[in-house]
């Protein structure tokens, strides 16, 4: 399973990229609205930090024509842009249209909450499909279970769209969607940081350094 960073913050993206574990970035209008940089500059900055990895940026229009226009403008900003299109009839129309055009804009269908929505998105030509597992859990359903079903159905049907487990809220979500077969998990920076630590790791380092200090404190490596 690949990791994307779910963030529009340049510092977070730069730090996570330096760990060598991030293959792409996903943003959304809420994440964008937390940042201060002018929109185009911010998008260019993000795109330059991920070594050509896909950067999802979402349209704001709610009808297909507007989505297609915005998508083409976004795709012109950098070659690694993937346009995020909200699920629904208008969204599907836009994805289909964008896939047929000469420019072949890659789309990530977002706000997906059922296997049927994912099946439609795949047929319309989505490169990526984002089930929002945290928001599924919020309403008392099973977000990880949704990803599991989606992965199974896509395998049975031979569909090639990549499933991005999104709306990840904690580290346990990450290993559960990995076990469920998600192709990608897009994780907030705070969750990525939590994934890297363990109290026993910290305690182990402390003890090694203390033991070294007992007899070799005058030496360094
Ligand atoms: C992913 O593409 C979305 O930007 C994100 O994961 C949504 O997460 P939230 O439900 O925590 O807002």
Tab-separated table of C-alpha atoms and ligand atoms in Angstrom:
chain	number	residue	atom	x	y	z
A	1	UNK	CA	0.000	0.000	0.000
A	2	UNK	CA	1.269	3.446	-0.946
A	3	UNK	CA	1.019	6.515	1.290
A	4	UNK	CA	-0.199	9.936	0.222
A	5	UNK	CA	-0.192	12.917	2.554
A	6	UNK	CA	-3.616	14.476	3.164
A	7	UNK	CA	-2.506	18.079	3.582
A	8	UNK	CA	-2.079	21.401	1.805
A	9	UNK	CA	0.618	22.605	4.213
A	10	UNK	CA	3.971	23.072	2.495
A	11	UNK	CA	6.032	22.488	5.658
A	12	UNK	CA	4.225	19.244	6.435
A	13	UNK	CA	4.549	18.048	2.837
A	14	UNK	CA	8.256	18.913	2.723
A	15	UNK	CA	8.932	17.108	6.010
A	16	UNK	CA	6.890	14.013	5.064
A	17	UNK	CA	8.556	13.854	1.623
A	18	UNK	CA	11.974	13.902	3.267
A	19	UNK	CA	11.053	10.664	5.076
A	20	UNK	CA	10.839	8.948	1.667
A	21	UNK	CA	7.424	7.420	2.355
A	22	UNK	CA	5.063	9.749	0.500
A	23	UNK	CA	4.054	8.995	-3.095
A	24	UNK	CA	1.580	11.837	-3.536
A	25	UNK	CA	-0.643	14.419	-1.856
A	26	UNK	CA	-4.382	14.895	-1.546
A	27	UNK	CA	-5.972	18.249	-0.750
A	28	UNK	CA	-9.536	19.470	-0.475
A	29	UNK	CA	-11.119	22.938	-0.202
A	30	UNK	CA	-11.157	22.740	3.628
A	31	UNK	CA	-7.423	21.938	3.769
A	32	UNK	CA	-6.651	24.664	1.175
A	33	UNK	CA	-8.585	27.239	3.159
A	34	UNK	CA	-6.275	26.757	6.179
A	35	UNK	CA	-3.239	27.984	4.200
A	36	UNK	CA	-2.198	31.581	3.477
A	37	UNK	CA	-0.421	31.359	0.078
A	38	UNK	CA	-2.290	32.440	-3.089
A	39	UNK	CA	-4.021	29.369	-4.547
A	40	UNK	CA	-1.956	28.916	-7.735
A	41	UNK	CA	1.337	29.399	-5.900
A	42	UNK	CA	0.290	26.947	-3.226
A	43	UNK	CA	-0.656	24.295	-5.796
A	44	UNK	CA	2.623	24.792	-7.685
A	45	UNK	CA	4.560	24.581	-4.415
A	46	UNK	CA	2.870	21.320	-3.427
A	47	UNK	CA	3.419	19.837	-6.891
A	48	UNK	CA	7.127	20.639	-6.764
A	49	UNK	CA	7.602	18.870	-3.404
A	50	UNK	CA	6.466	15.378	-4.376
A	51	UNK	CA	8.873	14.447	-7.183
A	52	UNK	CA	6.173	14.026	-9.828
A	53	UNK	CA	3.808	12.117	-7.523
A	54	UNK	CA	0.089	12.755	-8.031
A	55	UNK	CA	-1.355	15.827	-6.290
A	56	UNK	CA	-5.148	15.854	-5.991
A	57	UNK	CA	-6.786	19.278	-6.114
A	58	UNK	CA	-10.554	19.598	-5.934
A	59	UNK	CA	-12.961	21.545	-8.163
A	60	UNK	CA	-15.562	23.863	-6.621
A	61	UNK	CA	-18.245	23.781	-9.342
A	62	UNK	CA	-21.281	21.633	-8.758
A	63	UNK	CA	-22.272	21.129	-12.399
A	64	UNK	CA	-20.351	19.139	-15.015
A	65	UNK	CA	-19.495	21.990	-17.414
A	66	UNK	CA	-17.967	24.090	-14.641
A	67	UNK	CA	-16.109	21.079	-13.220
A	68	UNK	CA	-14.569	20.340	-16.626
A	69	UNK	CA	-13.445	23.962	-17.095
A	70	UNK	CA	-11.940	24.125	-13.596
A	71	UNK	CA	-10.321	20.719	-14.072
A	72	UNK	CA	-8.582	21.850	-17.276
A	73	UNK	CA	-7.328	25.023	-15.564
A	74	UNK	CA	-6.021	22.973	-12.620
A	75	UNK	CA	-4.385	20.378	-14.873
A	76	UNK	CA	-2.499	23.164	-16.682
A	77	UNK	CA	-0.767	24.201	-13.431
A	78	UNK	CA	1.514	21.144	-13.271
A	79	UNK	CA	1.791	17.770	-15.023
A	80	UNK	CA	1.267	15.828	-11.776
A	81	UNK	CA	-2.135	17.338	-10.980
A	82	UNK	CA	-5.012	14.908	-10.466
A	83	UNK	CA	-8.386	16.619	-10.370
A	84	UNK	CA	-10.671	15.730	-7.488
A	85	UNK	CA	-14.291	15.523	-8.586
A	86	UNK	CA	-17.133	15.004	-6.076
A	87	UNK	CA	-19.245	11.876	-6.615
A	88	UNK	CA	-22.691	12.296	-8.212
A	89	UNK	CA	-24.290	12.456	-11.664
A	90	UNK	CA	-22.607	15.766	-12.552
A	91	UNK	CA	-19.283	14.501	-11.252
A	92	UNK	CA	-19.504	11.306	-13.325
A	93	UNK	CA	-20.316	13.337	-16.444
A	94	UNK	CA	-17.244	15.489	-15.823
A	95	UNK	CA	-14.954	12.480	-15.230
A	96	UNK	CA	-16.167	10.831	-18.444
A	97	UNK	CA	-15.709	14.039	-20.440
A	98	UNK	CA	-12.224	14.689	-19.026
A	99	UNK	CA	-11.112	11.133	-19.816
A	100	UNK	CA	-12.268	11.400	-23.429
A	101	UNK	CA	-10.611	14.739	-24.167
A	102	UNK	CA	-7.246	14.883	-25.941
A	103	UNK	CA	-5.653	16.174	-22.728
A	104	UNK	CA	-6.895	13.102	-20.734
A	105	UNK	CA	-7.100	14.760	-17.303
A	106	UNK	CA	-6.746	12.173	-14.513
A	107	UNK	CA	-9.521	12.300	-11.897
A	108	UNK	CA	-9.889	11.265	-8.261
A	109	UNK	CA	-13.575	10.775	-7.454
A	110	UNK	CA	-14.061	11.978	-3.907
A	111	UNK	CA	-16.746	11.748	-1.190
A	112	UNK	CA	-17.446	8.096	-1.983
A	113	UNK	CA	-19.470	6.213	0.641
A	114	UNK	CA	-20.680	3.012	-1.056
A	115	UNK	CA	-19.474	0.233	-3.355
A	116	UNK	CA	-22.065	1.257	-5.950
A	117	UNK	CA	-20.729	4.801	-6.067
A	118	UNK	CA	-17.235	3.362	-6.519
A	119	UNK	CA	-18.408	1.059	-9.344
A	120	UNK	CA	-19.914	4.009	-11.196
A	121	UNK	CA	-16.806	6.135	-10.698
A	122	UNK	CA	-14.623	3.330	-12.071
A	123	UNK	CA	-16.820	2.894	-15.141
A	124	UNK	CA	-16.790	6.626	-15.819
A	125	UNK	CA	-12.991	6.427	-15.959
A	126	UNK	CA	-11.728	7.597	-12.557
A	127	UNK	CA	-8.011	6.960	-12.055
A	128	UNK	CA	-8.511	7.132	-8.262
A	129	UNK	CA	-11.530	6.632	-5.995
A	130	UNK	CA	-11.607	7.957	-2.422
A	131	UNK	CA	-13.883	6.275	0.151
A	132	UNK	CA	-14.014	8.478	3.279
A	133	UNK	CA	-13.690	5.932	6.044
A	134	UNK	CA	-13.613	8.269	9.055
A	135	UNK	CA	-16.839	9.923	7.981
A	136	UNK	CA	-18.413	6.465	7.477
A	137	UNK	CA	-17.407	5.547	11.053
A	138	UNK	CA	-18.851	8.893	12.253
A	139	UNK	CA	-22.345	7.790	11.225
A	140	UNK	CA	-21.963	4.434	12.975
A	141	UNK	CA	-21.073	2.328	9.926
A	142	UNK	CA	-17.845	0.487	9.169
A	143	UNK	CA	-15.354	2.517	7.130
A	144	UNK	CA	-12.670	-0.155	6.952
A	145	UNK	CA	-15.341	-2.734	6.018
A	146	UNK	CA	-16.368	-0.504	3.113
A	147	UNK	CA	-12.787	-0.451	1.788
A	148	UNK	CA	-12.560	-4.238	2.167
A	149	UNK	CA	-15.752	-4.778	0.136
A	150	UNK	CA	-14.654	-2.270	-2.470
A	151	UNK	CA	-11.278	-3.970	-2.928
A	152	UNK	CA	-12.953	-7.402	-3.262
A	153	UNK	CA	-15.504	-6.201	-5.810
A	154	UNK	CA	-12.855	-4.375	-7.866
A	155	UNK	CA	-10.731	-7.534	-7.950
A	156	UNK	CA	-13.679	-9.728	-8.988
A	157	UNK	CA	-14.641	-7.226	-11.670
A	158	UNK	CA	-11.110	-6.525	-12.890
A	159	UNK	CA	-11.461	-2.760	-12.405
A	160	UNK	CA	-8.263	-0.764	-12.541
A	161	UNK	CA	-9.092	2.444	-10.637
A	162	UNK	CA	-6.854	2.817	-7.559
A	163	UNK	CA	-8.672	2.890	-4.219
A	164	UNK	CA	-7.458	5.620	-1.857
A	165	UNK	CA	-8.587	5.084	1.743
A	166	UNK	CA	-9.310	8.675	2.831
A	167	UNK	CA	-10.604	10.436	5.931
A	168	UNK	CA	-8.118	8.447	8.011
A	169	UNK	CA	-8.376	9.515	11.655
A	170	UNK	CA	-5.837	7.393	13.550
A	171	UNK	CA	-2.963	4.915	13.041
A	172	UNK	CA	-5.211	1.877	13.525
A	173	UNK	CA	-7.199	2.927	10.436
A	174	UNK	CA	-3.951	2.759	8.453
A	175	UNK	CA	-2.989	-0.813	9.232
A	176	UNK	CA	-6.601	-1.964	8.891
A	177	UNK	CA	-6.984	-0.495	5.391
A	178	UNK	CA	-3.600	-2.005	4.462
A	179	UNK	CA	-4.902	-5.420	5.581
A	180	UNK	CA	-8.114	-4.762	3.622
A	181	UNK	CA	-6.061	-4.281	0.437
A	182	UNK	CA	-6.428	-0.534	-0.176
A	183	UNK	CA	-4.007	0.547	-2.895
A	184	UNK	CA	-3.266	3.849	-1.172
A	185	UNK	CA	-3.961	5.459	2.215
A	186	UNK	CA	-3.983	9.235	2.347
A	187	UNK	CA	-2.982	10.229	5.868
A	188	UNK	CA	-2.906	13.516	7.771
A	189	UNK	CA	0.585	14.536	8.934
A	190	UNK	CA	-0.383	14.020	12.596
A	191	UNK	CA	-1.278	10.377	11.866
A	192	UNK	CA	1.959	9.845	9.917
A	193	UNK	CA	3.887	11.144	12.937
A	194	UNK	CA	1.957	8.838	15.280
A	195	UNK	CA	2.725	5.880	12.993
A	196	UNK	CA	6.469	6.459	13.356
A	197	UNK	CA	6.598	6.389	17.143
A	198	UNK	CA	6.219	3.832	19.909
A	199	UNK	CA	6.925	4.293	23.638
A	200	UNK	CA	9.145	1.190	23.632
A	201	UNK	CA	11.249	2.683	20.812
A	202	UNK	CA	11.790	5.854	22.883
A	203	UNK	CA	12.534	3.853	26.015
A	204	UNK	CA	14.948	1.629	24.083
A	205	UNK	CA	16.902	4.616	22.742
A	206	UNK	CA	17.088	6.161	26.218
A	207	UNK	CA	18.470	2.935	27.692
A	208	UNK	CA	21.052	2.422	24.931
A	209	UNK	CA	22.323	5.982	25.410
A	210	UNK	CA	22.370	5.644	29.206
A	211	UNK	CA	24.338	2.351	28.995
A	212	UNK	CA	26.821	3.913	26.555
A	213	UNK	CA	27.248	6.879	28.888
A	214	UNK	CA	28.131	4.586	31.821
A	215	UNK	CA	31.399	3.336	30.338
A	216	UNK	CA	32.090	5.118	27.036
A	217	UNK	CA	30.982	8.696	27.693
A	218	UNK	CA	34.319	10.087	26.477
A	219	UNK	CA	34.000	8.345	23.072
A	220	UNK	CA	31.814	9.230	20.078
A	221	UNK	CA	31.015	7.295	16.892
B	1	LIG	C1	-9.180	12.937	1.185
B	1	LIG	O1	-9.000	12.974	0.007
B	1	LIG	C2	-9.853	13.981	1.976
B	1	LIG	O2	-9.187	15.180	1.686
B	1	LIG	C3	-9.763	13.773	3.460
B	1	LIG	O3	-9.206	12.518	3.746
B	1	LIG	C4	-11.021	14.066	4.208
B	1	LIG	O4	-10.810	13.779	5.567
B	1	LIG	P1	-11.769	14.289	6.755
B	1	LIG	O5	-13.008	13.469	6.731
B	1	LIG	O6	-10.953	14.092	7.984
B	1	LIG	O7	-12.049	15.750	6.451
